[in-house]
GROMACS .gro file of C-alpha atoms in nm:
model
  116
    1UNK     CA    1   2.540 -10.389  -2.509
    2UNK     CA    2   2.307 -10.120  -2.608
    3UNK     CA    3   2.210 -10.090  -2.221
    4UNK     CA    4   2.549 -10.036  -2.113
    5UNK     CA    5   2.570  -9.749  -2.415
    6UNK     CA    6   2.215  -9.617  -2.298
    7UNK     CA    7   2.379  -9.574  -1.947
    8UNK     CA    8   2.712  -9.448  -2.036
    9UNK     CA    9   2.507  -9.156  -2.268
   10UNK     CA   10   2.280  -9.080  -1.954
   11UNK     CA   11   2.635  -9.058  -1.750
   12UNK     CA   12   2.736  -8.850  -2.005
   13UNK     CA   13   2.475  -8.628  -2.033
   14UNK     CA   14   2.442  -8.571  -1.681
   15UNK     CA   15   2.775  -8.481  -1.665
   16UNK     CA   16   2.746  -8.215  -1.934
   17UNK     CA   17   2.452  -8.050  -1.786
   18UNK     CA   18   2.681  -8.076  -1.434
   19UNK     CA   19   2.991  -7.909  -1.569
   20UNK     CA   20   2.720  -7.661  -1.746
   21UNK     CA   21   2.560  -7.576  -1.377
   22UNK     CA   22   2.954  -7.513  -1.265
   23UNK     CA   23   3.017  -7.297  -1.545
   24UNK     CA   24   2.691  -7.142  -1.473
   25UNK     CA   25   2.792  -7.094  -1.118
   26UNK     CA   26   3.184  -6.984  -1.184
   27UNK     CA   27   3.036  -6.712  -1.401
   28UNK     CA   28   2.736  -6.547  -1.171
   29UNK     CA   29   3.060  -6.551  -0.880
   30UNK     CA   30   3.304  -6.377  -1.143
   31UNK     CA   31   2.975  -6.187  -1.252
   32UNK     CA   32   2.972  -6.065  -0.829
   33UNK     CA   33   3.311  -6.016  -0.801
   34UNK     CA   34   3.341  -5.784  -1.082
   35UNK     CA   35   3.001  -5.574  -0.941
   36UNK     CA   36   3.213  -5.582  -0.626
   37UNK     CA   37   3.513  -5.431  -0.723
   38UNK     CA   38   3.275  -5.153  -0.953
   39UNK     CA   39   3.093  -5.053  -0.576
   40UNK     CA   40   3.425  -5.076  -0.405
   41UNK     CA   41   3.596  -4.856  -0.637
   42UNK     CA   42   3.283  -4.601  -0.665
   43UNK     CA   43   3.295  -4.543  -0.281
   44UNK     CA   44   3.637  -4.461  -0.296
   45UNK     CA   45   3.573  -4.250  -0.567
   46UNK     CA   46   3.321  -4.092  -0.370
   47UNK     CA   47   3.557  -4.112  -0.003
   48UNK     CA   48   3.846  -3.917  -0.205
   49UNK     CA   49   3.572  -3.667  -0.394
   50UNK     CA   50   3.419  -3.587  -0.058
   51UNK     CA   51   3.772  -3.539   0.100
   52UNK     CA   52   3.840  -3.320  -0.167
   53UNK     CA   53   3.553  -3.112  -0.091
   54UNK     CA   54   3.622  -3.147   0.269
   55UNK     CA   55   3.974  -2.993   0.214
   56UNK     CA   56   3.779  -2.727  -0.021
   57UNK     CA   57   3.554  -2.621   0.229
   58UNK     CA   58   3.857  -2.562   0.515
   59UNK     CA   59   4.057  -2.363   0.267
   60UNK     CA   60   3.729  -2.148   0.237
   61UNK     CA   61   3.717  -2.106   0.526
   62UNK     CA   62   4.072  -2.052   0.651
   63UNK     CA   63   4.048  -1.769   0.387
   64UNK     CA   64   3.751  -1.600   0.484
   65UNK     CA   65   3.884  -1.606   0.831
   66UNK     CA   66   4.205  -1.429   0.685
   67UNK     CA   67   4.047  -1.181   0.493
   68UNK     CA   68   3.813  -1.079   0.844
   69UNK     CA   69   4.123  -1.019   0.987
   70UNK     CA   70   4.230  -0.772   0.720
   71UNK     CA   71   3.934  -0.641   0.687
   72UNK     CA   72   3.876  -0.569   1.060
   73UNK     CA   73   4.178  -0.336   1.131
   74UNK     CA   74   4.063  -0.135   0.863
   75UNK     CA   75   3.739  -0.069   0.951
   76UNK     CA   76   3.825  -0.012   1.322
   77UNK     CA   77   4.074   0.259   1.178
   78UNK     CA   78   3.849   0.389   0.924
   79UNK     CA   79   3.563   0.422   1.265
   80UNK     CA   80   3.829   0.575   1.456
   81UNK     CA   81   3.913   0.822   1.177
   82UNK     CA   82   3.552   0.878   1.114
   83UNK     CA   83   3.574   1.003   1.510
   84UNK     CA   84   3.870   1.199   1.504
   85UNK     CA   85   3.721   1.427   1.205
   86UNK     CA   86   3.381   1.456   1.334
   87UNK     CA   87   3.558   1.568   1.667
   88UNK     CA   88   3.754   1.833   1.434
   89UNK     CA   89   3.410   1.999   1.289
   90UNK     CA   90   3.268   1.978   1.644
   91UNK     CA   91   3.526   2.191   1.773
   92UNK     CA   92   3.513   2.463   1.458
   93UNK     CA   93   3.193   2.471   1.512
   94UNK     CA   94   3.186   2.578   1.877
   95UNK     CA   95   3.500   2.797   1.784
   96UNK     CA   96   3.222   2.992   1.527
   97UNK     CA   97   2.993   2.993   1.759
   98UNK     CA   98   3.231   3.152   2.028
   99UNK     CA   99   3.355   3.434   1.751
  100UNK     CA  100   3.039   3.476   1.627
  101UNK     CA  101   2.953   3.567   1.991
  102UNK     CA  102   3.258   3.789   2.072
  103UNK     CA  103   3.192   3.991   1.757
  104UNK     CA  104   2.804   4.040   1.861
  105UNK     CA  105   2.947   4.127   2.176
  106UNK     CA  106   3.206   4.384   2.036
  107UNK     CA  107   2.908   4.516   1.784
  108UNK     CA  108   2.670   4.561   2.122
  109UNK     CA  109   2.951   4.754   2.298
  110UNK     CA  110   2.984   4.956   2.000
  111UNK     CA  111   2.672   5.058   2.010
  112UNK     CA  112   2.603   5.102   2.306
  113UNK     CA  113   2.922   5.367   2.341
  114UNK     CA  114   2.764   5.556   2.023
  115UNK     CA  115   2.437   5.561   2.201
  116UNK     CA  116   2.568   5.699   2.537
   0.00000   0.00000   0.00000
């Protein structure tokens, strides 16, 4: 009898230190599964932060290409204005120049007629 209870104790021992390996192995694949899910949910984390940035960047842009086209007409008019004025103290200057020739002109017939 005590070989039968030798036999059923080894039977029962190797079934504890079976059901201990499947416990073992149960918890390093819920161990996985759980790292799994972490790196699945950091790379959508990191999809939706870069979309975010993405979407960041185009509104940047979008408003830098708005405020060019503000800017633009403003500086054309401000060149064109720039233009029109420097064209206005061109003329007065060739205007003085003309007068200040008449009136060296009327001075030298004047004196010319006092002379003669």
């Amino acid at each position: 009898s005590s070989g039968i209870n030798a036999e059923s104790q080894s039977i029962l021992i190797s079934l504890i230190i079976l059901s201990m390996f499947i416990s073992l192995i149960v918890l390093l694949i819920l161990i996985s599964l759980i790292v799994l899910s972490i790196l699945i949910s950091l790379i959508v984390l990191s999809m939706f932060i870069s979309l975010i940035v993405l979407l960041i960047l185009i509104s940047l842009i979008v408003l830098s290409i708005l405020i060019s086209l503000i800017v633009l007409p403003i500086l054309i008019s401000l060149i064109i204005l720039s233009m029109f004025i420097s064209l206005i103290v061109l003329l007065i200057l060739i205007s003085l120049i003309v007068l200040s020739i008449l009136i060296s002109l009327i001075v030298l017939s004047i004196l010319i007629s006092l002379i003669v």
